[in-house]
Each structure stands twice: as C-alpha cells, then as structure tokens.
Amino acid sequence: LASWMAISSCVRSGRLDVAMQLYEQIKLQGLTPGTITFNTLITTAEKAGELNAALWLFDEMEFKSVRRDYITYNTLISSCAGVKEWQRALDFVEEMKFNNINRTTITYNS
C-alpha cells in the first residue's frame, strides 16, 4: 500500500523516473503489482509524455498475467493521442472490442 501511494504521488508530480524505481523495488520484494498499480504507472507515463514507457508497462501487464481493464486501455489510448499516434490509439480501441472490454465515453474522448 505504501508503494502504491508513493507511485500515485508520482502522477501528480510527473516523476516517471521515481515511479519506475518504486516499481523495480516492488519487484525486488517479490511482489507482483496489480491492475491499479499498473494503471497508475501508465498514467504517470502518459503525464510525462512517455508513450514507449506506457507501452512497455502495458506489455509487462500481459507478461505478469495482470488483468487489463478499461482504465488501462483508456489511459493508453490517451497516451497515444497525446503524441499524435492516432492509428495506434484506434488499434487499442479495436483491441478493447476484441477482448470484450467495455468502451466508455472516456474511451472515445481520449
């Protein structure tokens, strides 16, 4: 919980570097972060304008068998849009459909 709260504070400050260090510490402790932690990390990457980091975290979720939810996808779509990767954003909307993940108004406004 303390690590998640520390990562959460990185969103507000835009400190992706610190958030990733905290993520590495969590892994070193033998813990597997859940969906909320990954979503927070992806949001931090989005706020920092770091699409590659957001994509890496998204892939890491699959590698660690962590469930991706509509928040995961919405944040990733927003991250793609933020750097004008329109086709990639649309591809993630299609992936949501394929994986039966509900799209929301936020999905289409991202």
mmCIF file of C-alpha atoms in Angstrom:
data_model
loop_
_atom_site.group_PDB
_atom_site.id
_atom_site.type_symbol
_atom_site.label_atom_id
_atom_site.label_comp_id
_atom_site.label_asym_id
_atom_site.label_seq_id
_atom_site.Cartn_x
_atom_site.Cartn_y
_atom_site.Cartn_z
ATOM 1 C CA LEU A 1 0.000 0.000 0.000
ATOM 2 C CA ALA A 2 2.800 2.435 0.842
ATOM 3 C CA SER A 3 4.493 1.766 -2.504
ATOM 4 C CA TRP A 4 1.231 2.314 -4.375
ATOM 5 C CA MET A 5 0.674 5.603 -2.541
ATOM 6 C CA ALA A 6 4.217 6.708 -3.406
ATOM 7 C CA ILE A 7 3.684 5.775 -7.065
ATOM 8 C CA SER A 8 0.359 7.608 -7.002
ATOM 9 C CA SER A 9 2.109 10.779 -5.851
ATOM 10 C CA CYS A 10 4.385 10.497 -8.890
ATOM 11 C CA VAL A 11 1.367 11.051 -11.165
ATOM 12 C CA ARG A 12 0.793 14.498 -9.715
ATOM 13 C CA SER A 13 4.460 15.428 -9.910
ATOM 14 C CA GLY A 14 5.066 13.784 -13.304
ATOM 15 C CA ARG A 15 8.034 11.814 -11.944
ATOM 16 C CA LEU A 16 8.080 8.731 -14.127
ATOM 17 C CA ASP A 17 11.675 8.027 -13.122
ATOM 18 C CA VAL A 18 10.742 7.782 -9.448
ATOM 19 C CA ALA A 19 7.618 5.747 -10.223
ATOM 20 C CA MET A 20 9.678 3.234 -12.201
ATOM 21 C CA GLN A 21 12.231 2.980 -9.387
ATOM 22 C CA LEU A 22 9.405 2.197 -6.983
ATOM 23 C CA TYR A 23 8.083 -0.409 -9.417
ATOM 24 C CA GLU A 24 11.515 -2.052 -9.520
ATOM 25 C CA GLN A 25 11.609 -2.086 -5.694
ATOM 26 C CA ILE A 26 8.223 -3.796 -5.625
ATOM 27 C CA LYS A 27 9.529 -6.477 -7.990
ATOM 28 C CA LEU A 28 12.696 -6.947 -5.934
ATOM 29 C CA GLN A 29 10.496 -7.629 -2.912
ATOM 30 C CA GLY A 30 8.956 -10.497 -4.865
ATOM 31 C CA LEU A 31 5.592 -8.783 -5.199
ATOM 32 C CA THR A 32 3.511 -8.576 -8.362
ATOM 33 C CA PRO A 33 1.730 -5.259 -8.765
ATOM 34 C CA GLY A 34 -1.935 -5.448 -9.650
ATOM 35 C CA THR A 35 -4.063 -3.647 -12.186
ATOM 36 C CA ILE A 36 -4.415 -0.469 -10.110
ATOM 37 C CA THR A 37 -0.655 -0.113 -9.669
ATOM 38 C CA PHE A 38 -0.007 -0.687 -13.368
ATOM 39 C CA ASN A 39 -2.754 1.776 -14.298
ATOM 40 C CA THR A 40 -1.120 4.349 -12.044
ATOM 41 C CA LEU A 41 2.262 3.719 -13.647
ATOM 42 C CA ILE A 42 0.772 4.032 -17.143
ATOM 43 C CA THR A 43 -0.944 7.265 -16.118
ATOM 44 C CA THR A 44 2.398 8.595 -14.877
ATOM 45 C CA ALA A 45 3.978 7.699 -18.230
ATOM 46 C CA GLU A 46 1.102 9.424 -20.031
ATOM 47 C CA LYS A 47 1.520 12.619 -17.982
ATOM 48 C CA ALA A 48 5.258 12.557 -18.753
ATOM 49 C CA GLY A 49 4.553 12.152 -22.491
ATOM 50 C CA GLU A 50 6.414 8.825 -22.495
ATOM 51 C CA LEU A 51 4.438 6.570 -24.823
ATOM 52 C CA ASN A 52 7.207 3.960 -25.008
ATOM 53 C CA ALA A 53 7.161 3.565 -21.233
ATOM 54 C CA ALA A 54 3.356 3.274 -21.257
ATOM 55 C CA LEU A 55 3.549 0.594 -23.972
ATOM 56 C CA TRP A 56 6.257 -1.287 -22.078
ATOM 57 C CA LEU A 57 4.118 -1.280 -18.928
ATOM 58 C CA PHE A 58 1.108 -2.452 -20.932
ATOM 59 C CA ASP A 59 3.167 -5.379 -22.266
ATOM 60 C CA GLU A 60 4.527 -6.047 -18.781
ATOM 61 C CA MET A 61 0.947 -6.493 -17.572
ATOM 62 C CA GLU A 62 0.461 -9.308 -20.066
ATOM 63 C CA PHE A 63 3.821 -10.849 -19.194
ATOM 64 C CA LYS A 64 2.911 -10.803 -15.478
ATOM 65 C CA SER A 65 -0.677 -12.013 -16.191
ATOM 66 C CA VAL A 66 -2.159 -8.846 -14.723
ATOM 67 C CA ARG A 67 -5.690 -8.070 -15.917
ATOM 68 C CA ARG A 68 -6.035 -5.056 -18.186
ATOM 69 C CA ASP A 69 -9.249 -3.094 -17.717
ATOM 70 C CA TYR A 70 -10.979 -0.205 -19.437
ATOM 71 C CA ILE A 71 -8.920 2.259 -17.395
ATOM 72 C CA THR A 72 -5.716 0.648 -18.658
ATOM 73 C CA TYR A 73 -6.860 0.976 -22.244
ATOM 74 C CA ASN A 74 -8.309 4.475 -21.867
ATOM 75 C CA THR A 75 -5.058 5.735 -20.396
ATOM 76 C CA LEU A 76 -3.022 4.077 -23.118
ATOM 77 C CA ILE A 77 -5.312 5.488 -25.830
ATOM 78 C CA SER A 78 -4.927 8.953 -24.298
ATOM 79 C CA SER A 79 -1.163 8.470 -24.204
ATOM 80 C CA CYS A 80 -1.146 7.567 -27.913
ATOM 81 C CA ALA A 81 -3.311 10.569 -28.756
ATOM 82 C CA GLY A 82 -1.037 12.839 -26.726
ATOM 83 C CA VAL A 83 1.842 12.133 -29.105
ATOM 84 C CA LYS A 84 -0.403 12.024 -32.192
ATOM 85 C CA GLU A 85 -0.193 8.244 -32.658
ATOM 86 C CA TRP A 86 -3.778 8.166 -33.954
ATOM 87 C CA GLN A 87 -3.679 4.775 -35.654
ATOM 88 C CA ARG A 88 -2.170 3.114 -32.611
ATOM 89 C CA ALA A 89 -4.922 4.674 -30.460
ATOM 90 C CA LEU A 90 -7.565 3.276 -32.807
ATOM 91 C CA ASP A 91 -5.861 -0.122 -32.727
ATOM 92 C CA PHE A 92 -6.242 -0.166 -28.946
ATOM 93 C CA VAL A 93 -9.957 0.650 -29.268
ATOM 94 C CA GLU A 94 -10.263 -2.339 -31.594
ATOM 95 C CA GLU A 95 -8.320 -4.492 -29.132
ATOM 96 C CA MET A 96 -10.795 -3.482 -26.436
ATOM 97 C CA LYS A 97 -13.648 -4.673 -28.657
ATOM 98 C CA PHE A 98 -11.837 -7.934 -29.426
ATOM 99 C CA ASN A 99 -11.201 -8.568 -25.697
ATOM 100 C CA ASN A 100 -14.782 -7.653 -24.731
ATOM 101 C CA ILE A 101 -13.681 -4.717 -22.618
ATOM 102 C CA ASN A 102 -16.409 -2.101 -22.319
ATOM 103 C CA ARG A 103 -15.736 1.141 -24.086
ATOM 104 C CA THR A 104 -16.928 4.285 -22.337
ATOM 105 C CA THR A 105 -17.414 7.896 -23.297
ATOM 106 C CA ILE A 106 -13.888 8.452 -21.990
ATOM 107 C CA THR A 107 -12.580 5.858 -24.453
ATOM 108 C CA TYR A 108 -13.872 7.848 -27.384
ATOM 109 C CA ASN A 109 -12.922 11.227 -25.918
ATOM 110 C CA SER A 110 -9.359 10.170 -25.241
#
